[in-house]
Short mmCIF file of C-alpha atoms in Angstrom, two decimals:
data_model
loop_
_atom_site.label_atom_id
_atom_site.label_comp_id
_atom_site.label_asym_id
_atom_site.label_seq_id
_atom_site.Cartn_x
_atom_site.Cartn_y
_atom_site.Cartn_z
CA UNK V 11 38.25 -17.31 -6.08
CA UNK V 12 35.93 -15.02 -4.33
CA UNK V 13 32.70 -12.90 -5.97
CA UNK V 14 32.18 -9.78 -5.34
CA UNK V 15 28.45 -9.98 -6.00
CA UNK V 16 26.58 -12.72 -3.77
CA UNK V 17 24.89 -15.73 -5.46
CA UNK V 18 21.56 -16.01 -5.55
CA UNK V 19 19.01 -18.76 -5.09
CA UNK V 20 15.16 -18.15 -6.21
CA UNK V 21 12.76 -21.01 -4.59
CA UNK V 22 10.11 -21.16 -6.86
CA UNK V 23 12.33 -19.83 -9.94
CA UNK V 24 10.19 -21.49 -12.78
CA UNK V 25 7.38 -18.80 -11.49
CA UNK V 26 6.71 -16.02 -13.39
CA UNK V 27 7.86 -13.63 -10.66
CA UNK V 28 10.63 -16.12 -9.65
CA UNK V 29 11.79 -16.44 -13.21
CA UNK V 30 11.56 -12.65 -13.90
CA UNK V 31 14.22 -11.68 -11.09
CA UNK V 32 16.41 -14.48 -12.09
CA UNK V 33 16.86 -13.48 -15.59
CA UNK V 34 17.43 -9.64 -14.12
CA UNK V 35 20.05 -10.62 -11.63
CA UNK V 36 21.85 -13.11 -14.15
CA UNK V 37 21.54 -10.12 -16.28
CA UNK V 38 23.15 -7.74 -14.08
CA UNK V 39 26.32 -10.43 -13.34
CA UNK V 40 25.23 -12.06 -10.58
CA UNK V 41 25.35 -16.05 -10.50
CA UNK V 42 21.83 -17.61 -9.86
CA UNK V 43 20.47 -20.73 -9.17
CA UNK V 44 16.87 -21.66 -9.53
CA UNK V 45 14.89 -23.66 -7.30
CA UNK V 46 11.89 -26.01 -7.84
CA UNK V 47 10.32 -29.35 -6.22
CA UNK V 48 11.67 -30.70 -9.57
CA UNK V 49 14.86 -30.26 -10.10
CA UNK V 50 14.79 -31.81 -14.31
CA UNK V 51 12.54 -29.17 -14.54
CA UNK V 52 14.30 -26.39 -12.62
CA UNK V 53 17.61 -27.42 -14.96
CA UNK V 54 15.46 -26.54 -17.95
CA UNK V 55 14.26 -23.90 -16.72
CA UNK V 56 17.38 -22.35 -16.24
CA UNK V 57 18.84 -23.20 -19.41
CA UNK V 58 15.91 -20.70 -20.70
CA UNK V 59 16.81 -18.28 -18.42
CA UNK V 60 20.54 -18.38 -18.85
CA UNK V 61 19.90 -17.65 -23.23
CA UNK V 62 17.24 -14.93 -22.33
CA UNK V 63 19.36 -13.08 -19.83
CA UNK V 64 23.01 -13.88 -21.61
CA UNK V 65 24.05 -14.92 -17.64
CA UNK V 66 24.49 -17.32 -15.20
CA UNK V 67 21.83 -19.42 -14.24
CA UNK V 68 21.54 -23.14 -13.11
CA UNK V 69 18.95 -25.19 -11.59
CA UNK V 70 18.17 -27.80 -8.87
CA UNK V 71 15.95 -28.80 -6.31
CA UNK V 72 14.89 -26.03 -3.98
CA UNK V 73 16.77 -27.51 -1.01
CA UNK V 74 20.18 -27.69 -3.39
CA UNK V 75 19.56 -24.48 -4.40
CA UNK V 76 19.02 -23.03 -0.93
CA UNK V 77 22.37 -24.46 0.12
CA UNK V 78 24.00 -22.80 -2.93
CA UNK V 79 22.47 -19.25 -2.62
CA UNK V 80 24.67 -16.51 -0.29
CA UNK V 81 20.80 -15.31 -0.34
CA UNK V 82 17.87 -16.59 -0.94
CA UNK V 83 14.47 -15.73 -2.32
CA UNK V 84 11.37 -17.45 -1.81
CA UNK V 85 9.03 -16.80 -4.68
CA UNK V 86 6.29 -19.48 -4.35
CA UNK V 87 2.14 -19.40 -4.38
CA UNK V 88 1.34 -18.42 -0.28
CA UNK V 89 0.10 -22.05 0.30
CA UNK V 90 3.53 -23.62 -0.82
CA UNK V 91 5.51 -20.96 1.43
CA UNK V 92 5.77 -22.31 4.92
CA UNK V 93 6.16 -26.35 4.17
CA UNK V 94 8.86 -25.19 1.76
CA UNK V 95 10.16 -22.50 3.58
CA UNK V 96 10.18 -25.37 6.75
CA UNK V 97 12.24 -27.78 4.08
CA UNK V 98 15.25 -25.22 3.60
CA UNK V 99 15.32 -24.31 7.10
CA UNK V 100 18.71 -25.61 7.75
CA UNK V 101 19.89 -24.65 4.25
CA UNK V 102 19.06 -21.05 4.57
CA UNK V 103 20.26 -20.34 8.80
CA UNK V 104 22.30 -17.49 9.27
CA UNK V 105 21.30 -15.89 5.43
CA UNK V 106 19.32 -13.32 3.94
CA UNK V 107 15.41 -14.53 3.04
CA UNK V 108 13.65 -12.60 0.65
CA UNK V 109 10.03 -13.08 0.70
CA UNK V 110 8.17 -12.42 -2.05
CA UNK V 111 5.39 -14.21 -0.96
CA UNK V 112 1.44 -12.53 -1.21
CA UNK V 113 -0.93 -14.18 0.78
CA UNK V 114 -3.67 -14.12 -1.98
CA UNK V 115 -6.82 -16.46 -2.06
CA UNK V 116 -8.23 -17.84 -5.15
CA UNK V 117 -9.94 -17.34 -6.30
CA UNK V 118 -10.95 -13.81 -5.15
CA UNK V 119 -7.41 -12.37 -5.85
CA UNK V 120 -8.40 -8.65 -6.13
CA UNK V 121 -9.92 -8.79 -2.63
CA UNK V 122 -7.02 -8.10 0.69
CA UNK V 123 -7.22 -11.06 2.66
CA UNK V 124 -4.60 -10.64 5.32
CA UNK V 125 -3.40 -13.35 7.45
CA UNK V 126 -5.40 -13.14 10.95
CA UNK V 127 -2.03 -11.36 13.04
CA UNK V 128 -0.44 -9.33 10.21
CA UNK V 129 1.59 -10.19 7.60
CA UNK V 130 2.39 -13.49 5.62
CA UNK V 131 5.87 -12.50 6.05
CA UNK V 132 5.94 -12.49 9.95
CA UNK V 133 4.36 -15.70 10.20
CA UNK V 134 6.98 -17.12 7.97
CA UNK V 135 9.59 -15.52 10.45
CA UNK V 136 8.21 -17.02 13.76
CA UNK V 137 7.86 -20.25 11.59
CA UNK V 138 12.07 -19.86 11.01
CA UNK V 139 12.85 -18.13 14.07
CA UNK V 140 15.95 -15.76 14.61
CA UNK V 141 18.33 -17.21 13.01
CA UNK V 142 17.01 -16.27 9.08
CA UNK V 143 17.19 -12.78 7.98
CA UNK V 144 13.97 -12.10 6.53
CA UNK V 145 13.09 -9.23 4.43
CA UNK V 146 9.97 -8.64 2.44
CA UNK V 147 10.38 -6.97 -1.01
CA UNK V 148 9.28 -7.42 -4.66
CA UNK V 149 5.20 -7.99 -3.79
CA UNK V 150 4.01 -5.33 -5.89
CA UNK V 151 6.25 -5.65 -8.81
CA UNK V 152 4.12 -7.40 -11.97
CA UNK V 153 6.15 -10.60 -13.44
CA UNK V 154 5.23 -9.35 -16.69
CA UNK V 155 6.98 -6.51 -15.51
CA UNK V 156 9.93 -8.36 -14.67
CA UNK V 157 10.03 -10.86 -17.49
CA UNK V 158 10.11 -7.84 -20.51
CA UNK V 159 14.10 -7.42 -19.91
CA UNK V 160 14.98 -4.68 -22.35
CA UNK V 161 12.11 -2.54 -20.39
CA UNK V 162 12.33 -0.47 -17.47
CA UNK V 163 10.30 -2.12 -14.30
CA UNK V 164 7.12 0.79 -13.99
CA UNK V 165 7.60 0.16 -9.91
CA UNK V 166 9.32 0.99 -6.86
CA UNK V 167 9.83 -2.09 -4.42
CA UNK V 168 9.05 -1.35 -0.84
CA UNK V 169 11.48 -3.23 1.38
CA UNK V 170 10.23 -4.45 4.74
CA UNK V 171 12.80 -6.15 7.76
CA UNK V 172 13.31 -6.20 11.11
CA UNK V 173 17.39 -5.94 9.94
CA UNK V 174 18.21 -2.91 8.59
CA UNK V 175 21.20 -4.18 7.32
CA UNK V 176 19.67 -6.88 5.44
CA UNK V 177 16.97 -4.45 4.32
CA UNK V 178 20.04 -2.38 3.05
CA UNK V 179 21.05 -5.63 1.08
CA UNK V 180 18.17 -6.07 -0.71
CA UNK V 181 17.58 -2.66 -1.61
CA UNK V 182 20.74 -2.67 -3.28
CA UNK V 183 19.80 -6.06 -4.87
CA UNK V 184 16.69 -4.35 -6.82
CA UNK V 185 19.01 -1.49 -7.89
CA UNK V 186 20.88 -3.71 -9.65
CA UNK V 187 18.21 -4.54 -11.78
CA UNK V 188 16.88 -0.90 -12.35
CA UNK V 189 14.21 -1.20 -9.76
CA UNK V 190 14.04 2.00 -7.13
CA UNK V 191 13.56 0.36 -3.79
CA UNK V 192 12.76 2.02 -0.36
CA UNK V 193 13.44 1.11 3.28
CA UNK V 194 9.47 0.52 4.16
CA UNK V 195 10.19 -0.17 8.11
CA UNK V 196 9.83 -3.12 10.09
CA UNK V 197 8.85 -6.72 9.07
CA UNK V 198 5.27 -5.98 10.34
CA UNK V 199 5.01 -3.51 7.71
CA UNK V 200 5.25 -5.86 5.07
CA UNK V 201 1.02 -5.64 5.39
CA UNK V 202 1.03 -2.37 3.17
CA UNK V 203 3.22 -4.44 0.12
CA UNK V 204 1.06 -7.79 0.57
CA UNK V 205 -2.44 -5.60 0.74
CA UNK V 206 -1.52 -3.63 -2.12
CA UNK V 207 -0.69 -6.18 -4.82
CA UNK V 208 -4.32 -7.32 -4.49
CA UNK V 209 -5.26 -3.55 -5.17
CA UNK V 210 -2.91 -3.75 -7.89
CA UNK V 211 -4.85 -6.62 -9.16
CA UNK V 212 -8.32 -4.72 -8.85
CA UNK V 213 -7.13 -1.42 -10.71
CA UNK V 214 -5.74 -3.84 -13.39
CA UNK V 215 -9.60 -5.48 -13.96
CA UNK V 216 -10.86 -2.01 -13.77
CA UNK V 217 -8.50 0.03 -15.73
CA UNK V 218 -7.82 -3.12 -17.93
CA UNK V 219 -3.87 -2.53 -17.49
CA UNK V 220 -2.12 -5.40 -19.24
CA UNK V 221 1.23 -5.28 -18.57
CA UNK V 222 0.50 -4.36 -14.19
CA UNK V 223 0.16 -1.78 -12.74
CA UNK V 224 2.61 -0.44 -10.40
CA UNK V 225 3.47 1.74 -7.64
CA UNK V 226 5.96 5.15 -7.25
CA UNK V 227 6.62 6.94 -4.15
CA UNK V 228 6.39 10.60 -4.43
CA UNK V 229 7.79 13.50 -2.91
CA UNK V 230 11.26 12.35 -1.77
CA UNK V 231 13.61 15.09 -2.56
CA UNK V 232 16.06 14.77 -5.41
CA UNK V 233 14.08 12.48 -6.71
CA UNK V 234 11.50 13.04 -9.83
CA UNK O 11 -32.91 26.39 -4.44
CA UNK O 12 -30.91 23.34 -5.46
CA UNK O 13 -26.92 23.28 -5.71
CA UNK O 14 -25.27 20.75 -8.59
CA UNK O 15 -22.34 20.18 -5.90
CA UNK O 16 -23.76 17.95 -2.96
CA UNK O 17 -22.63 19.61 0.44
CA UNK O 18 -20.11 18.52 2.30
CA UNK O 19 -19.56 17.59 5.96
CA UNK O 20 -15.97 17.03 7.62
CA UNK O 21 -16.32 15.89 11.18
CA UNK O 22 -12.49 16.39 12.76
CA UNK O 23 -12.85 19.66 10.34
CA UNK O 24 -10.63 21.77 12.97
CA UNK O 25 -7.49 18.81 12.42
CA UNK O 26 -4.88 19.32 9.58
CA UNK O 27 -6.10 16.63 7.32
CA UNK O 28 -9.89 17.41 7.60
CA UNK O 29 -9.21 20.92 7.61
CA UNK O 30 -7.07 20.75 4.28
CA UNK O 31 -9.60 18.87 2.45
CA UNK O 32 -12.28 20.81 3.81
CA UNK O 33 -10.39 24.16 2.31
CA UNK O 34 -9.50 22.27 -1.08
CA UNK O 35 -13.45 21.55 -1.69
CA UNK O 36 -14.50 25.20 -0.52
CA UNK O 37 -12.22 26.46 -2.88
CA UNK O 38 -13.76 24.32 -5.87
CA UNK O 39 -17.44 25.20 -5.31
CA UNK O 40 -18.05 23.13 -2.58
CA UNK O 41 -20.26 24.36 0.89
CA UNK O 42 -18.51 22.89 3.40
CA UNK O 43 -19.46 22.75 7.20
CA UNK O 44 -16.41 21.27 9.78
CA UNK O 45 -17.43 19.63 12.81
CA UNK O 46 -16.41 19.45 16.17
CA UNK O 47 -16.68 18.17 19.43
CA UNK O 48 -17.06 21.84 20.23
CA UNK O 49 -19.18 23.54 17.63
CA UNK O 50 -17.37 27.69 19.01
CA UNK O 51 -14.21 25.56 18.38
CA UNK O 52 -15.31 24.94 15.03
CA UNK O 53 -16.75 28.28 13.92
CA UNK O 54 -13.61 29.70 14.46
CA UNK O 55 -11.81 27.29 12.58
CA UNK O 56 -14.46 27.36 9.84
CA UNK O 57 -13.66 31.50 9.51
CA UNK O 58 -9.76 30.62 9.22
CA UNK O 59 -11.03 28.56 6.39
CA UNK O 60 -13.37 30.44 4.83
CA UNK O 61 -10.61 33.44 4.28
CA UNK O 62 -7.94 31.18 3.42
CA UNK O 63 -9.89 29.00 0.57
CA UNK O 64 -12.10 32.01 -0.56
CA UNK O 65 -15.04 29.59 -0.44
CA UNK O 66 -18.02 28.64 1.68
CA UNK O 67 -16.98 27.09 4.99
CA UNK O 68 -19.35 27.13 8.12
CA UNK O 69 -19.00 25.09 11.22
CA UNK O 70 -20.89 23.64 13.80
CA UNK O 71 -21.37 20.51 16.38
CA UNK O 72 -20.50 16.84 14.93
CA UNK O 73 -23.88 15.95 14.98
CA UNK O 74 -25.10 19.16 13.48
CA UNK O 75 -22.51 18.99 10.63
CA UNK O 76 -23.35 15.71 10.26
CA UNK O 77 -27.25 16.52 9.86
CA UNK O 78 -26.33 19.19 7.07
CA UNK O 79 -24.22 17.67 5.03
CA UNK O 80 -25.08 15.51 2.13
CA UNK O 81 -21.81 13.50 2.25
CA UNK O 82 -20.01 13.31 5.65
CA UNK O 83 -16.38 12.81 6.31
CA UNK O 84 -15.00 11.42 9.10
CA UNK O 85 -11.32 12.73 9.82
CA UNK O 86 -10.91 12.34 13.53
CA UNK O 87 -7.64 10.11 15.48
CA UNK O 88 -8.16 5.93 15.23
CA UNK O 89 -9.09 6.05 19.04
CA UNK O 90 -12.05 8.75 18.85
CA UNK O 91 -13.50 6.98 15.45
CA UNK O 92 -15.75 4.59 16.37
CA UNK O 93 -17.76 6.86 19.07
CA UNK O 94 -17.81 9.34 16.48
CA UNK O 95 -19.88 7.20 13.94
CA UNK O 96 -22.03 6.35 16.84
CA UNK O 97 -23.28 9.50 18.01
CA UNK O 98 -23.51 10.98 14.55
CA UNK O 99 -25.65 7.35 13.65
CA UNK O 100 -29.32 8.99 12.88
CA UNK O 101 -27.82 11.95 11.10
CA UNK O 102 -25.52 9.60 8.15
CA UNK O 103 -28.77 7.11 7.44
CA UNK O 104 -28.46 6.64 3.66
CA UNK O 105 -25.51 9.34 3.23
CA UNK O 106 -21.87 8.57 1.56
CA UNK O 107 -19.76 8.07 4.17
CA UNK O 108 -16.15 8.57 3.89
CA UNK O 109 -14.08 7.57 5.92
CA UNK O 110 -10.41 8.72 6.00
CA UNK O 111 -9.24 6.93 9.26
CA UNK O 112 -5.79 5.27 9.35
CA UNK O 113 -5.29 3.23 12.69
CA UNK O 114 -2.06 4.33 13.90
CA UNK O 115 -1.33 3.15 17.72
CA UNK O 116 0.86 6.32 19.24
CA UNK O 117 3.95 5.54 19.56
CA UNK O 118 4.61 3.39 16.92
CA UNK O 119 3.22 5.35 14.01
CA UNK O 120 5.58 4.09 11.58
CA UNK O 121 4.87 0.18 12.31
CA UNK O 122 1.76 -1.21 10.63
CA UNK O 123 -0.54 -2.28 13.45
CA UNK O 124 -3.87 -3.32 11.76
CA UNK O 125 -6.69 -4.23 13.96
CA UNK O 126 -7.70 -7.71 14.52
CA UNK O 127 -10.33 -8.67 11.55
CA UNK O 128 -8.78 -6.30 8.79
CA UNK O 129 -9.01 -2.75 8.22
CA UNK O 130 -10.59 0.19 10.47
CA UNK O 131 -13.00 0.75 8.40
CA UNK O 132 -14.46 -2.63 7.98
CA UNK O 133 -15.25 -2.52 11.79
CA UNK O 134 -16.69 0.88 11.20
CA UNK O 135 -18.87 -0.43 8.79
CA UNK O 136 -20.09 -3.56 10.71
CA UNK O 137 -20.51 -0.81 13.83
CA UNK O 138 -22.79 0.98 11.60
CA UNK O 139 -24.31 -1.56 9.45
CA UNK O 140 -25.93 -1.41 5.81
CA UNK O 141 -27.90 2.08 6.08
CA UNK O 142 -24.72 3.81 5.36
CA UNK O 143 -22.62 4.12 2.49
CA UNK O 144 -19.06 3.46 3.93
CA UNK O 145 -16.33 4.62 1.75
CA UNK O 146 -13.01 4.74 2.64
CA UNK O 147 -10.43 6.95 1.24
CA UNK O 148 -7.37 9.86 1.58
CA UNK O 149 -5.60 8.34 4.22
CA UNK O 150 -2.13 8.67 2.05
CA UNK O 151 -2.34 12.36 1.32
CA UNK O 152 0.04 14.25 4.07
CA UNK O 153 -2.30 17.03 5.42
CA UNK O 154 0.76 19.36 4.89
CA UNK O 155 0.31 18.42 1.03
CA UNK O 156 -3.64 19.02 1.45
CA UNK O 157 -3.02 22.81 3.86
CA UNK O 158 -0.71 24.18 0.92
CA UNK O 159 -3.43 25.32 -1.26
CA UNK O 160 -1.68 26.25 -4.32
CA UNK O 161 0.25 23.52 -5.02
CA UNK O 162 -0.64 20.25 -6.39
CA UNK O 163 -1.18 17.49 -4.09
CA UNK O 164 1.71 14.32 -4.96
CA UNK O 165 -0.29 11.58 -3.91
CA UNK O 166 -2.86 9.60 -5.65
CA UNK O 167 -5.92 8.52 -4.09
CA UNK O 168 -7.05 4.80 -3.11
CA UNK O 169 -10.83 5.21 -2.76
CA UNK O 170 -11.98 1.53 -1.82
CA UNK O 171 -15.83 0.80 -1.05
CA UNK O 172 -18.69 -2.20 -1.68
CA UNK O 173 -20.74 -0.09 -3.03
CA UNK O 174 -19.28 1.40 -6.34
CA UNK O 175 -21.76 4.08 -7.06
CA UNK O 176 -20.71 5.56 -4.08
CA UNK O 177 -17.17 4.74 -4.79
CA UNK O 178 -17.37 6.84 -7.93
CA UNK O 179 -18.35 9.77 -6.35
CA UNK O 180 -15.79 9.96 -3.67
CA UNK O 181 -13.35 9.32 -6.78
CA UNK O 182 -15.03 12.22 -8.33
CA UNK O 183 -15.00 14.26 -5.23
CA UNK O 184 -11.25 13.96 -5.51
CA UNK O 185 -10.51 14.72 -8.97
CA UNK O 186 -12.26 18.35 -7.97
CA UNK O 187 -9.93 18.87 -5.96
CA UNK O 188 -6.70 18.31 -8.58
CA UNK O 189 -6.44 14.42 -6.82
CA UNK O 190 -5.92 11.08 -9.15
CA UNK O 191 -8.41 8.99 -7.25
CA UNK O 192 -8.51 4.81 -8.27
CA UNK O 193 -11.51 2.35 -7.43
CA UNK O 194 -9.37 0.05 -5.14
CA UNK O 195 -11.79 -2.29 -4.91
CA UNK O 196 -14.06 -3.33 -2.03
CA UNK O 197 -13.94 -2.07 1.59
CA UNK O 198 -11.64 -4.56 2.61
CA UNK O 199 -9.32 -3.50 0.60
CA UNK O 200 -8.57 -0.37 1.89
CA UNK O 201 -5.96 -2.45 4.33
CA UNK O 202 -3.47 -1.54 1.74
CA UNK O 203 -4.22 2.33 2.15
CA UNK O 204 -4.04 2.04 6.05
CA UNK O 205 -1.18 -0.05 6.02
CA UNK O 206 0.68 2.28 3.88
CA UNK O 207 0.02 5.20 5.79
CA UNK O 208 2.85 3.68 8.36
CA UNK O 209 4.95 3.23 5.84
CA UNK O 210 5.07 6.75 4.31
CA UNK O 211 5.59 7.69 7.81
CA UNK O 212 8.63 5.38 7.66
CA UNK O 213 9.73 6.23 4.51
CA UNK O 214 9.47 10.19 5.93
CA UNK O 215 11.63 9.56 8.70
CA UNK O 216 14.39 7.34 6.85
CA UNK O 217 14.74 9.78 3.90
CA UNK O 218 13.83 13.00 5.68
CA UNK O 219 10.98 13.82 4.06
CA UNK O 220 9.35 17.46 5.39
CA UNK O 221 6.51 17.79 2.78
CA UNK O 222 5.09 14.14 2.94
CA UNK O 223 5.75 11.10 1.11
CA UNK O 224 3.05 9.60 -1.03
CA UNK O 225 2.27 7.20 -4.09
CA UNK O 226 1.36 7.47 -7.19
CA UNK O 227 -0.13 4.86 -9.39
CA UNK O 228 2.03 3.56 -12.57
CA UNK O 229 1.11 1.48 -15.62
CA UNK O 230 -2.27 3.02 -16.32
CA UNK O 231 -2.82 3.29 -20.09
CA UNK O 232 -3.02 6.99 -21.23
CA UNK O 233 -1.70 8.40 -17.87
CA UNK O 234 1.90 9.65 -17.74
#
C-alpha cells in the first residue's frame, strides 16, 4: 500500500518549532514521525501531538526516525545541528533535508551573527555532501505561530536550495499547512531567512509582539 | 532662518534609488541636494527632480552635497561605496549617516554574497569609525516603487543602527515619505536587509515580478 503524501520525520520534534510543524502536517494527513536523542521521550511526545492534531504521529530516536521519513526535517538548537545532522547521515542519503536551523547565539539572540562563509545551511551541506537534498525553509516562522492550530500562520516561508525540484517539494509541503512559501534562490541565500529571524526577534522586544512577528512578501501579482 | 525639516543629502542622487528617495522627501518638505561624481551631471538631474516632485532639489559635487546636508545618504553601487565615504570623510563628522548599500557582486545579483565579517555596512562603519552616525536602511524598496511618485511604496523599511537616536530619525525620515520603517536592531543586523535584497531579486525573476517585490512586516499589534 502506497501514500500519496510522503512521510515525514522532524529531528528535534519535541521543539517548539519541531513540534509545531508536526502537529500541522499530521493535521493536514500526512504520517509523521518525531525525532529526539530520547526516544521514551520522543514517544510521548508524539502521543501529545497525535490528540492535538487528530493525526498521525509516532516517535523514536532521531536516527529511527530519519530512516522512517521519505523527508526529513532538522529542527534542532544550531549547536546540536551538525553532530546530529553527521549521526543520520546514512539515514537521510539520497532524501530531501529541510533545515530549519538559525544559527543564533545566546545569549544575544536579537543580534545577526552569521556563520564566518555564509549560511548555517551551507555548512551543513558541505558537512553532508551531494548526496542530501538540502533546502532551507521555515526560519522565520514563530513556533507560537505554528503551535496555535486553529490559527492562520501570520508568515510567508522563504525557501532556499540549490535543487529546484526539492525547493518545489517543500514549498508545496508549507502549503499544506496554510503557509505561503516562495522559491528564495539558491542555498547561499538561505543568509536573508537565518539573518532575519534574529530581526524578528529584535522587533518582537521592541514592539513587544507576543505571539512573533512575521514576514509577507509584497507585490507579486495576483496576490493580495 | 532655521527649517524644522533637517536637509537632506543623497550622494548617488542621479541613480534610480537615490533619485526616488531624493524626489519622495522633496515632495514632503524636504531640501534636498543629489550628489555626484560630476556636480553638471547632477544639476541636471536635480532640475528633472525638482519639476517632477514639485519640491526643493539642488545638486552639486559629492563632497559639496555632503558639506550641505544635515543628514547624508549614501546610494551609490557596492564597488564605488567605500571610496565614497572616504572622500566625503571631513564633510559627515557627527552627521546621520545612512547608508542604503546592498552588496550585490554583478552577475550574480540574485545569490546572497555577503562580505567576509558581516554586512557592508559594518565595514563602512569600521572604515569610518565612531564620528559618524552609521545607519543603515532602504535597501528592500525597488527604486521603480520609490520613481512612481503617486503610488504607495509596498515595502516596509528595516532601519538597523547602534545608535538608536539616530535610528529613530531615519525611521521617521521614512514614515514622511508614506514608508513603515522598524528599528531592526543594531548595525549588524542589517545582514538580513542586504541579504534579502538578493532574494527579492530572486523572487522577481521566478514569479515575474515588473514593479518590485518587497516585505512587509506581520504580527505587529495595532497594524493591519
Amino acid at each position: 500500500m502506497t501514500h500519496a503524501k510522503p512521510s515525514i520525520a522532524v529531528l528535534g520534534g519535541t521543539g517548539h518549532e519541531g513540534a509545531g510543524l508536526a502537529a500541522r502536517w499530521a493535521r493536514a494527513g500526512y504520517r509523521v514521525v518525531i525525532g529526539s536523542r530520547d526516544a521514551a521521550r520522543a514517544a510521548e511526545a508524539a502521543g501529545e501531538l497525535a490528540r492535538a492534531s487528530g493525526g498521525d504521529v509516532t516517535g523514536a530516536s532521531n536516527a529511527e526516525a530519519a530512516a522512517a521519513g521519505e523527508i526529513v526535517v532538522i529542527a534542532v538548537p544550531y549547536a546540536a545541528q551538525r553532530a546530529l545532522a553527521r549521526e543520520v547521515r546514512s539515514e537521510i542519503e539520497g532524501k530531501i533535508l529541510i533545515d530549519v536551523t538559525v544559527p543564533l547565539m545566546p545569549p544575544k539572540v536579537a543580534r545577526v551573527q552569521l556563520p564566518e562563509g555564509g549560511s548555517a545551511v551551507e555548512a551543513l551541506q558541505r558537512e553532508l555532501g551531494e548526496g542530501v537534498r538540502v533546502v532551507s525553509a521555515f526560519q522565520n516562522v514563530a513556533a507560537h505561530q505554528l503551535s496555535t492550530l486553529d490559527e492562520p500562520v501570520n508568515c510567508d516561508v522563504l525557501v532556499a536550495g540549490d535543487d529546484v525540484d526539492a525547493r518545489e517539494t517543500v514549498c508545496q509541503l508549507a502549503k499544506a499547512i496554510g503557509i505561503t512559501a516562495w522559491h528564495a534562490g539558491p542555498l547561499a541565500n538561505s543568509a536573508a531567512a537565518e539573518a532575519l529571524t534574529s530581526v524578528l526577534i529584535a522587533i518582537n522586544k521592541r514592539y513587544k509582539v507576543a505571539n512573533g512577528a512575521g514576514i509577507r512578501i509584497t507585490g507579486i501579482p495576483g496576490q493580495p
